[in-house]
Amino acid sequence: MDLEGRIRYSEPLRNHTSFRVGGPCYAWYVPASVSAVAACSELCRKSRIPFYVFGGGSNILADDGGYKGVVINMASPRLKSISAEGTFVRVSASVEIGNFLDFLAKKGLAGAEFLAGIPGTVGGAIRTNAGTFDISGSRRWRHLGEILEEMEILDEGSRIRRIKASEVRFSYKKGPEGDIIILNAVFSLRRGSGPAIKRRMKEYIARKRETQDTAFASAGCVFKNPEGCPHSAGELIDRCGLKGYRVGGASISLKHANFIINEGKATSGDIKTLMEAVAEKVKSEFGIKLETELNLV
Ligand code: EPU
């Protein structure tokens, strides 16, 4: 079994999460190849050691008590690759969204601009079916599933499999589920002009900067927008008057009420208590049950 790569024991997850919280994991594994990812996942499954597949760390609330298992860092530099063939782009799950988009702009490939400003890796973005409202103001929800052609994954038996995007039911904040590891993806784009693509990407980034608290440590939106409700989670929390409400070192952003900010010394407990308080208040005010979109580790 080939476990080539680097292992660090008791690595604090707060060093890797955008929330800047999270205690130590047993082992932080930076695999050097796809076969090493397969070997590690197989070893963990056989030995019944829990493992967590870590992308960019931007949608995670890691517990300060730590993670009693192996964290496989899919953002390993040794796993990164990207290439274009016509209007198709093959990219490894480990590549950051920002780098993927830089590549597309350079190649003059359009269609993925709506992903601009979304943090994390391509793999994480597929898992969560990352998306945003169209910049036109039409409130059309644009999501990664629209432009994905196919994926290469490791299945529950640590075997490489190819899956067509059409076989996956992509929905709001939901990509492929189950005990799989995304390795590579092929996206279908269209020809466009480099400067126009860059301009559109900048527009998406500017909108985020305007409406969201991008300057502070956070994990982006904490709650999903409730299905069938004309109001977003942020709007509901805002209407409860919770902006600026704090627990310990965590507070509700003054800019966007669906963002929880780590002011510097927040613990995972502060954030969880704040999340519970918010959900309770929204439930009692509007009778709506908010559901978190963060991965709790
Ligand atoms: N609003 C308020 N108060 C607030 C925040 C928002 O009244 O504090 C209002 C806004 O004025 C607007 C409406 O609520 O009328 C919706 O707000 P926004 O356009 O910011 O959209 P959102 O639904 O809160 C969603 C995604 C974001 C994504 C933006 C892009 C969810 C939960 N959030 O936010 O995703 O960046 O659209 O437009 O789906 C994330 O995934 O982490 C994330 C931040």
Short mmCIF file of C-alpha atoms and ligand atoms in Angstrom, two decimals:
data_model
loop_
_atom_site.label_atom_id
_atom_site.label_comp_id
_atom_site.label_asym_id
_atom_site.label_seq_id
_atom_site.Cartn_x
_atom_site.Cartn_y
_atom_site.Cartn_z
CA MET A 1 0.00 0.00 0.00
CA ASP A 2 1.42 3.31 -1.13
CA LEU A 3 0.97 6.09 1.43
CA GLU A 4 3.28 8.52 -0.26
CA GLY A 5 2.88 12.09 1.00
CA ARG A 6 3.29 13.98 4.27
CA ILE A 7 1.65 13.22 7.60
CA ARG A 8 1.44 15.64 10.50
CA TYR A 9 0.07 14.46 13.81
CA SER A 10 -2.13 16.62 16.07
CA GLU A 11 -2.41 19.29 13.40
CA PRO A 12 -4.79 22.03 14.58
CA LEU A 13 -7.65 22.39 12.10
CA ARG A 14 -7.94 26.10 12.92
CA ASN A 15 -4.82 26.58 10.78
CA HIS A 16 -6.78 25.36 7.76
CA THR A 17 -10.37 26.57 8.18
CA SER A 18 -11.65 29.95 7.01
CA PHE A 19 -13.47 30.27 10.38
CA ARG A 20 -10.09 29.95 12.12
CA VAL A 21 -11.49 27.48 14.64
CA GLY A 22 -10.96 23.77 15.13
CA GLY A 23 -8.82 21.63 17.39
CA PRO A 24 -6.24 19.01 16.41
CA CYS A 25 -6.96 16.01 14.21
CA TYR A 26 -5.15 12.72 14.86
CA ALA A 27 -3.39 12.94 11.51
CA TRP A 28 -3.32 15.52 8.75
CA TYR A 29 -2.42 13.73 5.55
CA VAL A 30 -1.18 15.53 2.45
CA PRO A 31 -1.28 12.84 -0.26
CA ALA A 32 1.20 12.97 -3.11
CA SER A 33 -0.92 11.10 -5.66
CA VAL A 34 -4.39 9.79 -6.39
CA SER A 35 -3.26 6.27 -5.55
CA ALA A 36 -2.11 7.57 -2.17
CA VAL A 37 -5.60 9.01 -1.57
CA ALA A 38 -7.07 5.63 -2.48
CA ALA A 39 -4.59 3.80 -0.24
CA CYS A 40 -5.29 6.08 2.72
CA SER A 41 -9.08 5.86 2.40
CA GLU A 42 -8.87 2.08 2.05
CA LEU A 43 -6.61 1.77 5.07
CA CYS A 44 -8.91 3.93 7.17
CA ARG A 45 -12.00 1.98 6.10
CA LYS A 46 -10.36 -1.37 6.82
CA SER A 47 -9.04 -0.22 10.20
CA ARG A 48 -12.29 1.58 11.03
CA ILE A 49 -10.50 4.87 11.52
CA PRO A 50 -12.74 7.83 10.71
CA PHE A 51 -11.49 10.05 7.92
CA TYR A 52 -12.59 13.38 6.58
CA VAL A 53 -11.94 14.61 3.05
CA PHE A 54 -10.84 18.23 3.34
CA GLY A 55 -11.08 20.69 0.44
CA GLY A 56 -10.49 24.39 1.01
CA GLY A 57 -11.82 24.50 4.59
CA SER A 58 -14.24 27.31 3.79
CA ASN A 59 -17.56 25.65 4.60
CA ILE A 60 -16.59 23.90 7.79
CA LEU A 61 -17.18 24.37 11.48
CA ALA A 62 -14.51 22.25 13.13
CA ASP A 63 -14.89 21.49 16.83
CA ASP A 64 -12.29 22.82 19.25
CA GLY A 65 -12.24 19.35 20.80
CA GLY A 66 -10.52 18.17 17.63
CA TYR A 67 -11.24 15.41 15.14
CA LYS A 68 -10.49 11.86 16.19
CA GLY A 69 -9.50 10.63 12.79
CA VAL A 70 -7.46 11.26 9.66
CA VAL A 71 -8.00 14.39 7.61
CA ILE A 72 -7.06 13.91 3.96
CA ASN A 73 -6.06 17.26 2.53
CA MET A 74 -7.29 17.16 -1.05
CA ALA A 75 -5.83 20.63 -1.68
CA SER A 76 -2.40 18.98 -1.76
CA PRO A 77 -0.16 20.75 -4.31
CA ARG A 78 0.91 17.39 -5.72
CA LEU A 79 -2.67 16.61 -6.82
CA LYS A 80 -3.23 19.80 -8.78
CA SER A 81 -3.67 19.68 -12.55
CA ILE A 82 -5.65 21.57 -15.15
CA SER A 83 -5.86 21.36 -18.93
CA ALA A 84 -8.18 22.40 -21.75
CA GLU A 85 -9.32 20.53 -24.82
CA GLY A 86 -11.44 22.77 -27.00
CA THR A 87 -14.17 24.13 -24.74
CA PHE A 88 -13.80 21.32 -22.20
CA VAL A 89 -11.59 21.80 -19.15
CA ARG A 90 -10.34 18.95 -17.03
CA VAL A 91 -9.38 20.08 -13.55
CA SER A 92 -8.45 18.24 -10.40
CA ALA A 93 -10.64 18.61 -7.32
CA SER A 94 -7.66 20.07 -5.47
CA VAL A 95 -7.44 23.24 -7.58
CA GLU A 96 -8.77 26.39 -5.95
CA ILE A 97 -11.81 27.99 -7.60
CA GLY A 98 -9.84 31.24 -8.06
CA ASN A 99 -7.03 29.46 -9.94
CA PHE A 100 -9.55 27.53 -12.06
CA LEU A 101 -11.19 30.83 -13.05
CA ASP A 102 -7.83 32.50 -13.83
CA PHE A 103 -7.12 29.62 -16.20
CA LEU A 104 -10.51 30.01 -17.90
CA ALA A 105 -10.05 33.76 -18.37
CA LYS A 106 -6.60 33.21 -19.89
CA LYS A 107 -7.95 30.57 -22.28
CA GLY A 108 -10.97 32.72 -23.22
CA LEU A 109 -13.48 30.17 -21.88
CA ALA A 110 -16.76 31.58 -20.62
CA GLY A 111 -19.63 30.19 -18.55
CA ALA A 112 -18.16 29.83 -15.07
CA GLU A 113 -17.84 33.51 -14.14
CA PHE A 114 -20.60 33.20 -11.55
CA LEU A 115 -18.20 31.15 -9.41
CA ALA A 116 -15.90 34.18 -8.95
CA GLY A 117 -15.39 35.10 -5.31
CA ILE A 118 -16.46 31.68 -4.02
CA PRO A 119 -13.66 30.35 -1.82
CA GLY A 120 -12.44 26.77 -1.63
CA THR A 121 -11.51 24.06 -4.07
CA VAL A 122 -13.22 22.66 -7.14
CA GLY A 123 -13.94 19.42 -5.21
CA GLY A 124 -15.60 21.26 -2.34
CA ALA A 125 -17.58 23.38 -4.78
CA ILE A 126 -18.89 20.25 -6.53
CA ARG A 127 -19.87 18.59 -3.24
CA THR A 128 -21.83 21.64 -2.14
CA ASN A 129 -22.98 22.53 -5.66
CA ALA A 130 -21.62 26.04 -5.15
CA GLY A 131 -23.70 28.79 -6.64
CA THR A 132 -24.84 32.36 -6.61
CA PHE A 133 -27.59 34.62 -7.95
CA ASP A 134 -26.99 35.78 -11.51
CA ILE A 135 -25.33 39.20 -11.69
CA SER A 136 -28.16 40.51 -13.90
CA GLY A 137 -30.32 40.90 -10.80
CA SER A 138 -32.82 38.36 -12.11
CA ARG A 139 -32.54 36.23 -8.93
CA ARG A 140 -31.78 33.28 -11.18
CA TRP A 141 -29.74 30.83 -9.13
CA ARG A 142 -26.59 29.83 -11.00
CA HIS A 143 -24.90 26.67 -9.80
CA LEU A 144 -21.92 24.57 -10.64
CA GLY A 145 -24.05 21.60 -11.72
CA GLU A 146 -25.04 23.64 -14.81
CA ILE A 147 -21.55 23.50 -16.31
CA LEU A 148 -20.23 20.18 -15.05
CA GLU A 149 -19.87 17.45 -17.67
CA GLU A 150 -18.44 14.57 -15.69
CA MET A 151 -16.37 13.62 -12.68
CA GLU A 152 -13.83 11.06 -11.68
CA ILE A 153 -14.32 9.80 -8.15
CA LEU A 154 -13.10 7.19 -5.72
CA ASP A 155 -16.07 5.08 -4.70
CA GLU A 156 -16.74 3.41 -1.33
CA GLY A 157 -14.40 0.61 -2.34
CA SER A 158 -11.62 3.14 -3.16
CA ARG A 159 -11.96 2.33 -6.88
CA ILE A 160 -11.78 5.05 -9.52
CA ARG A 161 -15.10 5.61 -11.29
CA ARG A 162 -16.35 8.04 -13.86
CA ILE A 163 -19.74 9.64 -13.32
CA LYS A 164 -21.66 11.77 -15.82
CA ALA A 165 -23.01 14.97 -14.30
CA SER A 166 -26.41 13.95 -15.66
CA GLU A 167 -26.36 10.96 -13.29
CA VAL A 168 -26.16 13.27 -10.27
CA ARG A 169 -29.15 15.17 -8.95
CA PHE A 170 -27.71 18.64 -8.44
CA SER A 171 -30.00 20.86 -6.40
CA TYR A 172 -29.68 23.95 -4.23
CA LYS A 173 -26.44 23.52 -2.20
CA LYS A 174 -26.43 19.80 -2.95
CA GLY A 175 -24.03 17.94 -5.20
CA PRO A 176 -23.10 14.25 -5.27
CA GLU A 177 -23.70 12.51 -1.96
CA GLY A 178 -22.39 9.38 -0.33
CA ASP A 179 -19.09 8.00 0.73
CA ILE A 180 -17.11 9.12 -2.32
CA ILE A 181 -14.02 11.25 -2.94
CA ILE A 182 -14.08 13.59 -5.92
CA LEU A 183 -10.79 13.49 -7.82
CA ASN A 184 -11.25 15.32 -11.12
CA ALA A 185 -13.94 17.11 -13.04
CA VAL A 186 -14.59 18.03 -16.65
CA PHE A 187 -16.44 21.28 -17.24
CA SER A 188 -18.17 22.30 -20.44
CA LEU A 189 -17.65 25.97 -21.30
CA ARG A 190 -17.99 28.17 -24.35
CA ARG A 191 -15.67 30.46 -26.26
CA GLY A 192 -15.58 34.05 -25.06
CA SER A 193 -13.33 37.07 -24.92
CA GLY A 194 -10.75 37.05 -22.13
CA PRO A 195 -11.26 40.69 -21.05
CA ALA A 196 -15.07 40.32 -21.02
CA ILE A 197 -14.80 37.14 -18.94
CA LYS A 198 -12.47 38.90 -16.47
CA ARG A 199 -14.83 41.85 -16.26
CA ARG A 200 -17.79 39.63 -15.40
CA MET A 201 -15.75 37.81 -12.77
CA LYS A 202 -14.83 41.16 -11.23
CA GLU A 203 -18.51 42.11 -11.13
CA TYR A 204 -19.34 38.98 -9.14
CA ILE A 205 -16.45 39.63 -6.75
CA ALA A 206 -17.45 43.29 -6.33
CA ARG A 207 -21.04 42.30 -5.46
CA LYS A 208 -19.77 39.93 -2.80
CA ARG A 209 -17.52 42.63 -1.33
CA GLU A 210 -20.45 45.02 -1.28
CA THR A 211 -22.98 42.73 0.37
CA GLN A 212 -20.90 40.22 2.35
CA ASP A 213 -18.39 40.36 5.18
CA THR A 214 -15.42 39.12 3.17
CA ALA A 215 -12.83 40.87 5.35
CA PHE A 216 -13.43 38.75 8.48
CA ALA A 217 -12.84 35.11 9.29
CA SER A 218 -16.11 33.31 8.55
CA ALA A 219 -17.49 30.30 6.72
CA GLY A 220 -19.72 32.36 4.43
CA CYS A 221 -23.45 31.85 4.80
CA VAL A 222 -24.27 29.74 7.83
CA PHE A 223 -27.87 28.76 7.00
CA LYS A 224 -29.48 27.64 3.76
CA ASN A 225 -32.18 29.82 2.34
CA PRO A 226 -35.43 28.13 3.43
CA GLU A 227 -37.21 26.34 0.61
CA GLY A 228 -40.40 27.91 -0.63
CA CYS A 229 -39.92 31.02 1.49
CA PRO A 230 -39.82 34.40 -0.27
CA HIS A 231 -37.28 35.64 2.28
CA SER A 232 -33.64 34.60 2.46
CA ALA A 233 -32.13 33.31 5.70
CA GLY A 234 -30.11 36.54 5.97
CA GLU A 235 -33.23 38.64 5.64
CA LEU A 236 -35.08 36.63 8.31
CA ILE A 237 -32.18 36.90 10.77
CA ASP A 238 -31.87 40.60 10.01
CA ARG A 239 -35.61 41.11 10.64
CA CYS A 240 -35.13 39.52 14.07
CA GLY A 241 -32.78 42.40 14.84
CA LEU A 242 -29.85 40.06 15.36
CA LYS A 243 -27.12 41.92 13.44
CA GLY A 244 -24.22 42.52 15.84
CA TYR A 245 -25.57 39.98 18.36
CA ARG A 246 -22.63 38.16 19.91
CA VAL A 247 -21.64 35.13 21.92
CA GLY A 248 -18.05 35.22 23.19
CA GLY A 249 -15.81 36.01 20.24
CA ALA A 250 -18.43 35.27 17.58
CA SER A 251 -20.96 37.74 16.24
CA ILE A 252 -23.59 38.17 13.56
CA SER A 253 -22.13 40.30 10.80
CA LEU A 254 -23.41 43.85 10.58
CA LYS A 255 -23.21 43.60 6.80
CA HIS A 256 -24.97 40.30 6.12
CA ALA A 257 -27.00 38.61 8.84
CA ASN A 258 -26.36 35.09 7.49
CA PHE A 259 -22.64 35.50 8.19
CA ILE A 260 -21.13 34.68 11.57
CA ILE A 261 -17.83 36.41 12.14
CA ASN A 262 -14.94 35.15 14.21
CA GLU A 263 -13.74 38.40 15.75
CA GLY A 264 -10.43 36.75 16.58
CA LYS A 265 -10.90 34.56 19.63
CA ALA A 266 -14.16 32.74 18.92
CA THR A 267 -14.42 29.10 19.96
CA SER A 268 -16.45 26.52 18.06
CA GLY A 269 -18.74 26.51 21.12
CA ASP A 270 -19.36 30.28 20.78
CA ILE A 271 -20.30 29.80 17.13
CA LYS A 272 -22.59 26.83 17.82
CA THR A 273 -24.34 28.65 20.67
CA LEU A 274 -24.83 31.66 18.41
CA MET A 275 -26.19 29.46 15.61
CA GLU A 276 -28.66 27.84 18.01
CA ALA A 277 -29.79 31.22 19.36
CA VAL A 278 -30.36 32.49 15.79
CA ALA A 279 -32.29 29.39 14.73
CA GLU A 280 -34.45 29.59 17.86
CA LYS A 281 -35.25 33.26 17.34
CA VAL A 282 -36.16 32.78 13.66
CA LYS A 283 -38.34 29.79 14.60
CA SER A 284 -40.21 31.73 17.27
CA GLU A 285 -40.60 34.89 15.13
CA PHE A 286 -41.50 33.31 11.79
CA GLY A 287 -42.15 29.61 12.47
CA ILE A 288 -39.35 28.75 10.01
CA LYS A 289 -36.76 26.12 10.81
CA LEU A 290 -33.36 27.21 9.50
CA GLU A 291 -31.01 24.49 8.39
CA THR A 292 -27.26 24.97 8.49
CA GLU A 293 -25.20 24.56 5.36
CA LEU A 294 -21.89 24.13 7.19
CA ASN A 295 -20.14 20.79 7.58
CA LEU A 296 -19.75 20.16 11.27
CA VAL A 297 -16.52 18.27 11.89
N1 EPU B 1 -30.78 40.68 3.19
C1 EPU B 1 -31.18 41.40 4.27
N2 EPU B 1 -30.36 41.46 5.35
C2 EPU B 1 -29.18 40.82 5.40
C3 EPU B 1 -28.77 40.06 4.28
C4 EPU B 1 -29.59 40.01 3.18
O1 EPU B 1 -32.26 42.01 4.29
O2 EPU B 1 -28.49 40.92 6.39
C5 EPU B 1 -31.65 40.65 2.01
C6 EPU B 1 -30.98 41.28 0.82
O3 EPU B 1 -31.17 42.66 0.77
C7 EPU B 1 -31.66 40.56 -0.34
C8 EPU B 1 -31.95 39.19 0.23
O4 EPU B 1 -31.88 39.31 1.64
O5 EPU B 1 -32.86 41.17 -0.67
C9 EPU B 1 -30.99 38.13 -0.25
O6 EPU B 1 -29.66 38.49 0.08
P1 EPU B 1 -28.42 38.16 -0.86
O7 EPU B 1 -28.67 38.67 -2.23
O8 EPU B 1 -27.21 38.57 -0.14
O9 EPU B 1 -28.50 36.62 -1.04
P2 EPU B 1 -28.47 35.44 0.00
O10 EPU B 1 -29.60 34.57 -0.35
O11 EPU B 1 -28.37 35.92 1.40
C10 EPU B 1 -27.08 33.83 -1.45
C11 EPU B 1 -26.15 32.73 -1.03
C12 EPU B 1 -24.73 33.26 -0.95
C13 EPU B 1 -24.34 33.85 -2.30
C14 EPU B 1 -25.31 34.98 -2.63
C15 EPU B 1 -24.98 35.55 -3.99
C16 EPU B 1 -27.31 31.18 0.42
C17 EPU B 1 -27.62 30.78 1.83
N3 EPU B 1 -26.54 32.23 0.28
O12 EPU B 1 -27.11 34.75 -0.37
O13 EPU B 1 -23.89 32.17 -0.68
O14 EPU B 1 -23.03 34.35 -2.26
O15 EPU B 1 -26.65 34.45 -2.64
O16 EPU B 1 -25.89 36.48 -4.42
O17 EPU B 1 -27.74 30.51 -0.50
C18 EPU B 1 -22.49 30.92 0.77
O18 EPU B 1 -22.81 29.95 0.09
O19 EPU B 1 -21.74 30.81 1.75
C19 EPU B 1 -23.04 32.21 0.41
C20 EPU B 1 -22.71 33.29 1.07
#
